[in-house]
PDB file of C-alpha atoms and ligand atoms in Angstrom:
ATOM      1  CA  GLN Q   1       0.000   0.000   0.000  1.00 40.00           C
ATOM      2  CA  ARG Q   2       1.148   3.442  -0.919  1.00 45.00           C
ATOM      3  CA  GLN Q   3       2.031   5.928   1.777  1.00 44.00           C
ATOM      4  CA  ARG Q   4      -0.191   8.951   1.767  1.00 47.00           C
ATOM      5  CA  GLN Q   5       0.787  12.253   3.278  1.00 47.00           C
ATOM      6  CA  THR Q   6      -1.296  13.843   5.978  1.00 46.00           C
ATOM      7  CA  PRO Q   7      -3.825  16.105   4.338  1.00 50.00           C
ATOM      8  CA  ARG Q   8      -2.287  19.416   3.521  1.00 66.00           C
ATOM      9  CA  TRP Q   9      -5.721  20.835   3.764  1.00 69.00           C
ATOM     10  CA  ALA Q  10      -8.360  21.550   6.280  1.00 68.00           C
ATOM     11  CA  ARG Q  11      -5.461  22.737   8.450  1.00 73.00           C
ATOM     12  CA  GLN Q  12      -6.844  26.168   7.933  1.00 86.00           C
ATOM     13  CA  ILE Q  13     -10.616  26.552   7.956  1.00 92.00           C
ATOM     14  CA  ILE Q  14     -11.863  30.101   7.792  1.00 95.00           C
ATOM     15  CA  ALA Q  15     -15.439  30.070   9.043  1.00 96.00           C
ATOM     16  CA  HIS Q  16     -17.819  32.998   8.919  1.00 97.00           C
ATOM     17  CA  ASP Q  17     -21.424  33.401   9.979  1.00 98.00           C
ATOM     18  CA  GLU Q  18     -22.106  35.356   6.830  1.00 98.00           C
ATOM     19  CA  LEU Q  19     -20.220  36.096   3.636  1.00 98.00           C
ATOM     20  CA  GLU Q  20     -21.224  37.459   0.273  1.00 98.00           C
ATOM     21  CA  SER Q  21     -19.720  34.382  -1.360  1.00 98.00           C
ATOM     22  CA  THR Q  22     -17.195  31.879  -0.052  1.00 98.00           C
ATOM     23  CA  ASN Q  23     -15.719  31.701  -3.571  1.00 98.00           C
ATOM     24  CA  ASP Q  24     -15.058  35.434  -3.603  1.00 98.00           C
ATOM     25  CA  LEU Q  25     -13.264  35.406  -0.253  1.00 98.00           C
ATOM     26  CA  ALA Q  26     -11.277  32.296  -1.261  1.00 98.00           C
ATOM     27  CA  LYS Q  27     -10.201  33.995  -4.504  1.00 97.00           C
ATOM     28  CA  LYS Q  28      -9.008  37.011  -2.551  1.00 97.00           C
ATOM     29  CA  LEU Q  29      -7.072  34.820  -0.101  1.00 96.00           C
ATOM     30  CA  LEU Q  30      -5.543  32.870  -2.984  1.00 95.00           C
ATOM     31  CA  ALA Q  31      -4.436  36.061  -4.664  1.00 93.00           C
ATOM     32  CA  ASP Q  32      -2.877  37.105  -1.327  1.00 93.00           C
ATOM     33  CA  GLY Q  33      -0.887  33.862  -1.168  1.00 91.00           C
ATOM     34  CA  ALA Q  34      -3.040  31.525   0.951  1.00 93.00           C
ATOM     35  CA  GLU Q  35      -1.806  27.954   1.247  1.00 91.00           C
ATOM     36  CA  GLU Q  36      -3.234  25.113  -0.772  1.00 93.00           C
ATOM     37  CA  GLY Q  37      -5.968  23.418   1.179  1.00 94.00           C
ATOM     38  CA  THR Q  38      -7.283  26.546   2.836  1.00 95.00           C
ATOM     39  CA  LEU Q  39     -11.045  26.245   3.254  1.00 96.00           C
ATOM     40  CA  VAL Q  40     -13.568  29.031   3.487  1.00 97.00           C
ATOM     41  CA  LEU Q  41     -16.914  28.187   5.038  1.00 97.00           C
ATOM     42  CA  ALA Q  42     -20.009  30.287   5.669  1.00 98.00           C
ATOM     43  CA  ASP Q  43     -23.261  29.644   7.473  1.00 98.00           C
ATOM     44  CA  THR Q  44     -25.047  31.807   4.934  1.00 98.00           C
ATOM     45  CA  GLN Q  45     -24.125  33.768   1.801  1.00 98.00           C
ATOM     46  CA  THR Q  46     -25.730  37.021   0.790  1.00 98.00           C
ATOM     47  CA  ARG Q  47     -24.540  36.740  -2.819  1.00 98.00           C
ATOM     48  CA  GLY Q  48     -23.944  33.024  -3.302  1.00 98.00           C
ATOM     49  CA  LYS Q  49     -23.012  32.381  -6.908  1.00 98.00           C
ATOM     50  CA  GLY Q  50     -24.043  29.562  -9.216  1.00 96.00           C
ATOM     51  CA  ARG Q  51     -22.871  28.686 -12.708  1.00 93.00           C
ATOM     52  CA  LEU Q  52     -23.807  30.785 -15.718  1.00 89.00           C
ATOM     53  CA  GLY Q  53     -24.226  33.946 -13.665  1.00 90.00           C
ATOM     54  CA  ARG Q  54     -26.993  32.538 -11.514  1.00 93.00           C
ATOM     55  CA  SER Q  55     -27.331  33.031  -7.787  1.00 96.00           C
ATOM     56  CA  TRP Q  56     -27.123  30.195  -5.273  1.00 97.00           C
ATOM     57  CA  PHE Q  57     -29.818  30.002  -2.614  1.00 97.00           C
ATOM     58  CA  SER Q  58     -27.856  30.041   0.656  1.00 97.00           C
ATOM     59  CA  GLU Q  59     -30.316  29.855   3.524  1.00 97.00           C
ATOM     60  CA  LYS Q  60     -28.722  30.326   6.935  1.00 97.00           C
ATOM     61  CA  GLY Q  61     -27.883  27.234   8.906  1.00 94.00           C
ATOM     62  CA  THR Q  62     -29.453  24.608   6.653  1.00 97.00           C
ATOM     63  CA  GLY Q  63     -27.045  24.184   3.738  1.00 98.00           C
ATOM     64  CA  LEU Q  64     -23.304  23.742   3.360  1.00 98.00           C
ATOM     65  CA  TYR Q  65     -21.457  26.511   1.538  1.00 98.00           C
ATOM     66  CA  PHE Q  66     -17.701  26.284   1.255  1.00 98.00           C
ATOM     67  CA  SER Q  67     -14.735  26.815  -1.036  1.00 98.00           C
ATOM     68  CA  LEU Q  68     -11.416  25.021  -1.250  1.00 97.00           C
ATOM     69  CA  ILE Q  69      -8.198  26.588  -2.503  1.00 96.00           C
ATOM     70  CA  LEU Q  70      -6.135  24.349  -4.795  1.00 95.00           C
ATOM     71  CA  LYS Q  71      -2.786  24.939  -6.453  1.00 93.00           C
ATOM     72  CA  PRO Q  72      -2.525  21.884  -8.642  1.00 91.00           C
ATOM     73  CA  ALA Q  73       0.574  21.073 -10.633  1.00 85.00           C
ATOM     74  CA  LEU Q  74      -1.571  20.444 -13.683  1.00 85.00           C
ATOM     75  CA  PRO Q  75      -1.451  22.084 -17.093  1.00 82.00           C
ATOM     76  CA  ARG Q  76      -4.194  24.612 -17.474  1.00 81.00           C
ATOM     77  CA  GLU Q  77      -6.139  22.600 -20.047  1.00 81.00           C
ATOM     78  CA  GLN Q  78      -6.569  19.863 -17.435  1.00 84.00           C
ATOM     79  CA  HIS Q  79      -8.230  22.180 -14.937  1.00 85.00           C
ATOM     80  CA  PRO Q  80     -11.761  21.101 -15.922  1.00 86.00           C
ATOM     81  CA  SER Q  81     -10.880  17.731 -14.403  1.00 90.00           C
ATOM     82  CA  LEU Q  82     -10.689  19.457 -10.982  1.00 93.00           C
ATOM     83  CA  THR Q  83     -14.393  20.191 -11.159  1.00 93.00           C
ATOM     84  CA  LEU Q  84     -15.165  16.622 -12.178  1.00 95.00           C
ATOM     85  CA  MET Q  85     -12.926  15.418  -9.335  1.00 96.00           C
ATOM     86  CA  ALA Q  86     -14.857  17.552  -6.852  1.00 97.00           C
ATOM     87  CA  ALA Q  87     -18.164  16.286  -8.242  1.00 97.00           C
ATOM     88  CA  VAL Q  88     -17.085  12.654  -7.867  1.00 97.00           C
ATOM     89  CA  ALA Q  89     -15.801  13.246  -4.323  1.00 98.00           C
ATOM     90  CA  THR Q  90     -18.983  15.044  -3.288  1.00 98.00           C
ATOM     91  CA  VAL Q  91     -21.411  12.499  -4.700  1.00 98.00           C
ATOM     92  CA  GLU Q  92     -19.550   9.594  -3.112  1.00 98.00           C
ATOM     93  CA  ALA Q  93     -19.358  11.399   0.236  1.00 97.00           C
ATOM     94  CA  LEU Q  94     -23.087  12.144   0.184  1.00 98.00           C
ATOM     95  CA  GLN Q  95     -24.254   8.698  -0.881  1.00 97.00           C
ATOM     96  CA  PRO Q  96     -24.215   7.174   2.652  1.00 96.00           C
ATOM     97  CA  PHE Q  97     -26.734   9.839   3.721  1.00 97.00           C
ATOM     98  CA  SER Q  98     -29.374   8.783   1.216  1.00 97.00           C
ATOM     99  CA  PRO Q  99     -31.107   5.476   0.509  1.00 96.00           C
ATOM    100  CA  HIS Q 100     -31.734   6.671  -3.054  1.00 96.00           C
ATOM    101  CA  PRO Q 101     -28.912   7.064  -5.527  1.00 97.00           C
ATOM    102  CA  ILE Q 102     -27.279  10.466  -5.719  1.00 98.00           C
ATOM    103  CA  THR Q 103     -26.111  11.064  -9.263  1.00 97.00           C
ATOM    104  CA  LEU Q 104     -24.144  13.499 -11.385  1.00 97.00           C
ATOM    105  CA  LYS Q 105     -25.409  15.549 -14.271  1.00 96.00           C
ATOM    106  CA  TRP Q 106     -22.763  17.062 -16.510  1.00 94.00           C
ATOM    107  CA  PRO Q 107     -20.882  19.177 -15.883  1.00 90.00           C
ATOM    108  CA  ASN Q 108     -21.254  19.232 -12.112  1.00 89.00           C
ATOM    109  CA  ASP Q 109     -24.796  19.093 -10.839  1.00 96.00           C
ATOM    110  CA  ILE Q 110     -25.511  16.755  -7.961  1.00 98.00           C
ATOM    111  CA  LEU Q 111     -28.990  15.271  -8.251  1.00 97.00           C
ATOM    112  CA  LEU Q 112     -31.272  13.323  -5.959  1.00 98.00           C
ATOM    113  CA  ASN Q 113     -34.603  12.089  -7.317  1.00 96.00           C
ATOM    114  CA  GLN Q 114     -34.124  14.247 -10.427  1.00 94.00           C
ATOM    115  CA  ARG Q 115     -33.763  17.440  -8.416  1.00 97.00           C
ATOM    116  CA  LYS Q 116     -30.730  19.473  -7.621  1.00 97.00           C
ATOM    117  CA  LEU Q 117     -29.113  18.659  -4.278  1.00 98.00           C
ATOM    118  CA  GLY Q 118     -25.864  20.496  -4.862  1.00 98.00           C
ATOM    119  CA  GLY Q 119     -23.582  22.214  -7.296  1.00 97.00           C
ATOM    120  CA  ILE Q 120     -19.970  23.102  -7.860  1.00 97.00           C
ATOM    121  CA  LEU Q 121     -18.492  26.348  -9.129  1.00 97.00           C
ATOM    122  CA  SER Q 122     -14.774  26.346  -9.930  1.00 95.00           C
ATOM    123  CA  GLU Q 123     -12.976  29.598 -10.615  1.00 95.00           C
ATOM    124  CA  GLN Q 124      -9.391  30.143 -11.718  1.00 92.00           C
ATOM    125  CA  VAL Q 125      -7.282  32.885 -10.219  1.00 91.00           C
ATOM    126  CA  LEU Q 126      -4.745  34.337 -12.614  1.00 86.00           C
ATOM    127  CA  ALA Q 127      -1.427  35.835 -11.588  1.00 82.00           C
ATOM    128  CA  PRO Q 128       0.296  38.639 -13.500  1.00 79.00           C
ATOM    129  CA  GLY Q 129       1.521  37.342 -16.852  1.00 77.00           C
ATOM    130  CA  ASP Q 130      -1.597  35.245 -17.227  1.00 73.00           C
ATOM    131  CA  THR Q 131      -0.292  32.228 -15.346  1.00 76.00           C
ATOM    132  CA  VAL Q 132      -2.736  30.406 -13.103  1.00 79.00           C
ATOM    133  CA  SER Q 133      -1.989  30.936  -9.432  1.00 85.00           C
ATOM    134  CA  GLY Q 134      -4.668  28.508  -8.375  1.00 93.00           C
ATOM    135  CA  VAL Q 135      -8.230  27.327  -8.513  1.00 95.00           C
ATOM    136  CA  VAL Q 136     -11.088  27.847  -6.086  1.00 97.00           C
ATOM    137  CA  VAL Q 137     -13.566  24.991  -5.966  1.00 97.00           C
ATOM    138  CA  GLY Q 138     -16.861  26.120  -4.429  1.00 98.00           C
ATOM    139  CA  ILE Q 139     -19.365  23.539  -3.248  1.00 98.00           C
ATOM    140  CA  GLY Q 140     -22.951  24.106  -2.181  1.00 98.00           C
ATOM    141  CA  ILE Q 141     -25.087  21.297  -0.730  1.00 98.00           C
ATOM    142  CA  ASN Q 142     -28.713  21.452   0.314  1.00 98.00           C
ATOM    143  CA  VAL Q 143     -28.813  19.545   3.583  1.00 98.00           C
ATOM    144  CA  ASN Q 144     -31.623  20.483   5.965  1.00 97.00           C
ATOM    145  CA  GLN Q 145     -33.780  22.921   4.026  1.00 97.00           C
ATOM    146  CA  THR Q 146     -37.448  22.123   4.591  1.00 97.00           C
ATOM    147  CA  ARG Q 147     -38.596  24.122   1.579  1.00 96.00           C
ATOM    148  CA  PHE Q 148     -37.301  26.311  -1.210  1.00 97.00           C
ATOM    149  CA  PRO Q 149     -38.498  29.606  -2.630  1.00 96.00           C
ATOM    150  CA  GLU Q 150     -41.275  29.112  -5.134  1.00 96.00           C
ATOM    151  CA  GLU Q 151     -39.108  29.609  -8.201  1.00 94.00           C
ATOM    152  CA  LEU Q 152     -36.788  26.795  -7.069  1.00 96.00           C
ATOM    153  CA  ALA Q 153     -39.295  24.380  -5.580  1.00 93.00           C
ATOM    154  CA  ALA Q 154     -39.670  22.333  -8.768  1.00 94.00           C
ATOM    155  CA  VAL Q 155     -35.945  21.956  -9.399  1.00 95.00           C
ATOM    156  CA  ALA Q 156     -34.194  21.963  -6.008  1.00 97.00           C
ATOM    157  CA  THR Q 157     -34.235  19.526  -3.146  1.00 98.00           C
ATOM    158  CA  SER Q 158     -32.418  18.817   0.123  1.00 98.00           C
ATOM    159  CA  LEU Q 159     -31.323  15.664   1.910  1.00 98.00           C
ATOM    160  CA  TYR Q 160     -33.990  16.382   4.523  1.00 98.00           C
ATOM    161  CA  ILE Q 161     -36.777  16.731   1.953  1.00 98.00           C
ATOM    162  CA  GLU Q 162     -35.856  13.440   0.287  1.00 97.00           C
ATOM    163  CA  THR Q 163     -34.977  11.322   3.326  1.00 97.00           C
ATOM    164  CA  ARG Q 164     -36.751  12.964   6.283  1.00 97.00           C
ATOM    165  CA  GLU Q 165     -33.487  12.658   8.190  1.00 95.00           C
ATOM    166  CA  GLN Q 166     -31.618  15.683   9.490  1.00 94.00           C
ATOM    167  CA  PRO Q 167     -27.942  14.879   9.235  1.00 94.00           C
ATOM    168  CA  GLU Q 168     -25.332  17.003  10.995  1.00 95.00           C
ATOM    169  CA  ARG Q 169     -23.831  19.367   8.459  1.00 96.00           C
ATOM    170  CA  SER Q 170     -20.440  18.917  10.108  1.00 94.00           C
ATOM    171  CA  ASP Q 171     -20.538  15.148   9.416  1.00 95.00           C
ATOM    172  CA  ILE Q 172     -21.276  15.747   5.773  1.00 96.00           C
ATOM    173  CA  PHE Q 173     -18.604  18.416   5.609  1.00 95.00           C
ATOM    174  CA  SER Q 174     -15.908  16.119   6.977  1.00 93.00           C
ATOM    175  CA  PHE Q 175     -16.906  13.282   4.637  1.00 95.00           C
ATOM    176  CA  ILE Q 176     -16.677  15.600   1.659  1.00 96.00           C
ATOM    177  CA  ILE Q 177     -13.303  17.004   2.760  1.00 95.00           C
ATOM    178  CA  ASN Q 178     -11.876  13.508   3.116  1.00 94.00           C
ATOM    179  CA  TYR Q 179     -13.159  12.375  -0.267  1.00 96.00           C
ATOM    180  CA  LEU Q 180     -11.864  15.552  -1.881  1.00 96.00           C
ATOM    181  CA  TYR Q 181      -8.449  14.807  -0.500  1.00 93.00           C
ATOM    182  CA  LYS Q 182      -8.571  11.230  -1.716  1.00 94.00           C
ATOM    183  CA  TYR Q 183      -9.633  12.065  -5.259  1.00 96.00           C
ATOM    184  CA  TYR Q 184      -7.300  15.042  -5.516  1.00 95.00           C
ATOM    185  CA  GLN Q 185      -4.360  12.756  -4.736  1.00 93.00           C
ATOM    186  CA  ILE Q 186      -5.617  10.250  -7.292  1.00 95.00           C
ATOM    187  CA  LEU Q 187      -5.949  12.992  -9.899  1.00 94.00           C
ATOM    188  CA  LEU Q 188      -2.431  14.282  -9.268  1.00 92.00           C
ATOM    189  CA  GLU Q 189      -0.829  10.841  -9.130  1.00 92.00           C
ATOM    190  CA  ASP Q 190      -2.769   8.885 -11.732  1.00 93.00           C
ATOM    191  CA  GLY Q 191      -4.270  11.555 -13.972  1.00 92.00           C
ATOM    192  CA  ALA Q 192      -7.844  12.218 -14.962  1.00 93.00           C
ATOM    193  CA  SER Q 193      -8.796   8.795 -16.254  1.00 94.00           C
ATOM    194  CA  PRO Q 194      -9.735   7.177 -12.893  1.00 96.00           C
ATOM    195  CA  ILE Q 195     -11.743  10.313 -12.107  1.00 96.00           C
ATOM    196  CA  LEU Q 196     -13.539  10.118 -15.437  1.00 96.00           C
ATOM    197  CA  SER Q 197     -14.440   6.495 -14.894  1.00 96.00           C
ATOM    198  CA  ARG Q 198     -15.814   7.250 -11.407  1.00 97.00           C
ATOM    199  CA  TRP Q 199     -17.729  10.116 -12.917  1.00 96.00           C
ATOM    200  CA  ARG Q 200     -19.304   7.776 -15.503  1.00 96.00           C
ATOM    201  CA  GLN Q 201     -20.261   5.293 -12.759  1.00 96.00           C
ATOM    202  CA  ASN Q 202     -21.948   7.991 -10.713  1.00 96.00           C
ATOM    203  CA  SER Q 203     -23.857   9.527 -13.583  1.00 95.00           C
ATOM    204  CA  ARG Q 204     -27.083   8.180 -14.993  1.00 88.00           C
ATOM    205  CA  MET Q 205     -27.068  10.371 -18.052  1.00 94.00           C
ATOM    206  CA  LEU Q 206     -24.842   8.564 -20.550  1.00 95.00           C
ATOM    207  CA  GLY Q 207     -27.106   6.935 -23.122  1.00 95.00           C
ATOM    208  CA  SER Q 208     -29.939   9.367 -22.394  1.00 96.00           C
ATOM    209  CA  SER Q 209     -31.434  11.849 -24.756  1.00 97.00           C
ATOM    210  CA  ILE Q 210     -30.622  15.389 -23.806  1.00 97.00           C
ATOM    211  CA  LEU Q 211     -31.074  18.971 -24.784  1.00 97.00           C
ATOM    212  CA  LEU Q 212     -28.019  21.177 -24.428  1.00 97.00           C
ATOM    213  CA  ARG Q 213     -28.190  24.957 -24.386  1.00 95.00           C
ATOM    214  CA  GLN Q 214     -25.010  26.852 -25.024  1.00 92.00           C
ATOM    215  CA  GLY Q 215     -25.524  30.591 -25.274  1.00 89.00           C
ATOM    216  CA  ALA Q 216     -28.158  31.129 -27.913  1.00 92.00           C
ATOM    217  CA  GLU Q 217     -27.699  27.664 -29.420  1.00 94.00           C
ATOM    218  CA  THR Q 218     -29.780  24.619 -28.570  1.00 96.00           C
ATOM    219  CA  HIS Q 219     -28.724  21.089 -29.482  1.00 97.00           C
ATOM    220  CA  THR Q 220     -30.581  17.823 -29.055  1.00 97.00           C
ATOM    221  CA  GLY Q 221     -29.146  14.338 -29.178  1.00 97.00           C
ATOM    222  CA  VAL Q 222     -27.891  11.486 -27.022  1.00 97.00           C
ATOM    223  CA  ALA Q 223     -25.142  11.957 -24.421  1.00 97.00           C
ATOM    224  CA  ILE Q 224     -22.656   9.214 -25.207  1.00 96.00           C
ATOM    225  CA  ASP Q 225     -19.556   9.804 -23.135  1.00 96.00           C
ATOM    226  CA  LEU Q 226     -17.080  12.130 -21.495  1.00 94.00           C
ATOM    227  CA  ASP Q 227     -13.881  12.630 -23.453  1.00 92.00           C
ATOM    228  CA  ALA Q 228     -10.408  12.751 -21.901  1.00 88.00           C
ATOM    229  CA  ALA Q 229     -10.741  16.485 -21.272  1.00 88.00           C
ATOM    230  CA  GLY Q 230     -14.052  16.022 -19.456  1.00 89.00           C
ATOM    231  CA  ARG Q 231     -16.143  17.399 -22.308  1.00 93.00           C
ATOM    232  CA  LEU Q 232     -19.569  15.908 -22.947  1.00 95.00           C
ATOM    233  CA  VAL Q 233     -19.680  13.918 -26.170  1.00 97.00           C
ATOM    234  CA  VAL Q 234     -23.103  14.053 -27.800  1.00 97.00           C
ATOM    235  CA  ARG Q 235     -24.468  12.265 -30.847  1.00 98.00           C
ATOM    236  CA  LEU Q 236     -26.626  15.027 -32.254  1.00 97.00           C
ATOM    237  CA  ASN Q 237     -29.910  14.233 -33.961  1.00 96.00           C
ATOM    238  CA  SER Q 238     -28.230  15.167 -37.234  1.00 96.00           C
ATOM    239  CA  GLY Q 239     -25.860  12.209 -36.715  1.00 96.00           C
ATOM    240  CA  GLU Q 240     -22.860  14.415 -36.051  1.00 97.00           C
ATOM    241  CA  VAL Q 241     -20.848  13.561 -32.927  1.00 98.00           C
ATOM    242  CA  ARG Q 242     -19.648  16.622 -31.070  1.00 97.00           C
ATOM    243  CA  ALA Q 243     -17.900  17.378 -27.759  1.00 96.00           C
ATOM    244  CA  PHE Q 244     -19.203  20.293 -25.674  1.00 95.00           C
ATOM    245  CA  ASP Q 245     -17.182  22.103 -23.059  1.00 90.00           C
ATOM    246  CA  GLY Q 246     -19.966  24.072 -21.437  1.00 89.00           C
ATOM    247  CA  GLY Q 247     -23.647  24.740 -21.331  1.00 91.00           C
ATOM    248  CA  GLU Q 248     -26.762  23.607 -19.575  1.00 93.00           C
ATOM    249  CA  VAL Q 249     -28.188  20.132 -20.038  1.00 95.00           C
ATOM    250  CA  THR Q 250     -31.822  19.070 -19.767  1.00 94.00           C
ATOM    251  CA  LEU Q 251     -32.299  15.320 -19.437  1.00 92.00           C
ATOM    252  CA  HIS Q 252     -35.050  13.527 -21.351  1.00 87.00           C
ATOM    253  CA  PRO Q 253     -36.493  16.667 -22.961  1.00 86.00           C
ATOM    254  CA  GLY Q 254     -39.964  16.651 -24.433  1.00 76.00           C
TER     255      GLY Q 254
HETATM  256  C1  BTN S 301     -24.117  25.622  -9.618  1.00 51.32           C
HETATM  257  O1  BTN S 301     -24.626  24.490  -9.606  1.00 51.32           O
HETATM  258  O2  BTN S 301     -24.576  26.514 -10.336  1.00 51.32           O
HETATM  259  C2  BTN S 301     -22.917  25.877  -8.740  1.00 51.32           C
HETATM  260  C3  BTN S 301     -23.314  26.262  -7.343  1.00 51.32           C
HETATM  261  C4  BTN S 301     -22.131  26.520  -6.429  1.00 51.32           C
HETATM  262  C5  BTN S 301     -22.551  27.068  -5.083  1.00 51.32           C
HETATM  263  C6  BTN S 301     -21.406  27.174  -4.115  1.00 51.32           C
HETATM  264  S1  BTN S 301     -21.924  27.576  -2.475  1.00 51.32           S
HETATM  265  C7  BTN S 301     -20.265  27.832  -1.983  1.00 51.32           C
HETATM  266  C8  BTN S 301     -19.559  28.508  -3.141  1.00 51.32           C
HETATM  267  N1  BTN S 301     -19.667  29.959  -3.047  1.00 51.32           N
HETATM  268  C9  BTN S 301     -20.421  30.458  -4.029  1.00 51.32           C
HETATM  269  O3  BTN S 301     -20.704  31.672  -4.161  1.00 51.32           O
HETATM  270  N2  BTN S 301     -20.841  29.487  -4.850  1.00 51.32           N
HETATM  271  C10 BTN S 301     -20.323  28.192  -4.442  1.00 51.32           C
END
């Protein structure tokens, strides 16, 4: 068995009752030279951010909102694999808390019973000269919310809503931190391919028909795989096979 180092992270956890966004504070700390593994945690966010410019509902005391600072020795084009790594770690850490499967929807939605249980927002921080000084991986999990605002009620869910159990957020947090450490080491030592295969195992969407919106464009087809760079490979209805590196997927449209 290989020797693993003690986690270089979670040595420094910066916890706040309230922040605008844990990602924003983590980016600032990274720019100021914070160590890899520094974690920023908030009990609520007043401007929690989601992908594609959306906001992230961050009710006080019921969800988990945190950001991890990474400084991976990976070429920049492999940085998308960090988000997939975090998605795999999170879904596997959450699974023991639910009798129903928790699954991944590309690129990084965490679903339970077809609704969104969590999401991941990774942001790069650039140093002068356009080199990457690090990446902030922000994770939001709906744990003990009993309800969501009306506009989210059809699409969002929490562990409590689905299981009627109220897990301790700190238990879930430590599971996720440990899995993140494990899969980060695997990514650095063995590359993206074990992460991609875990991602495939934890996703139910490969083989499904999908609709993908990217900016003003809409594409329909069948999701067939992830490629080595973590892009979603789709067989479009026209027969063309194309890899997408962003966008918003709807499963089983129409
Ligand atoms: C998404 O699915 O759109 C991504 C959601 C990411 C939310 C988390 S909560 C902690 C961190 N801080 C933020 O402002 N956003 C991320």
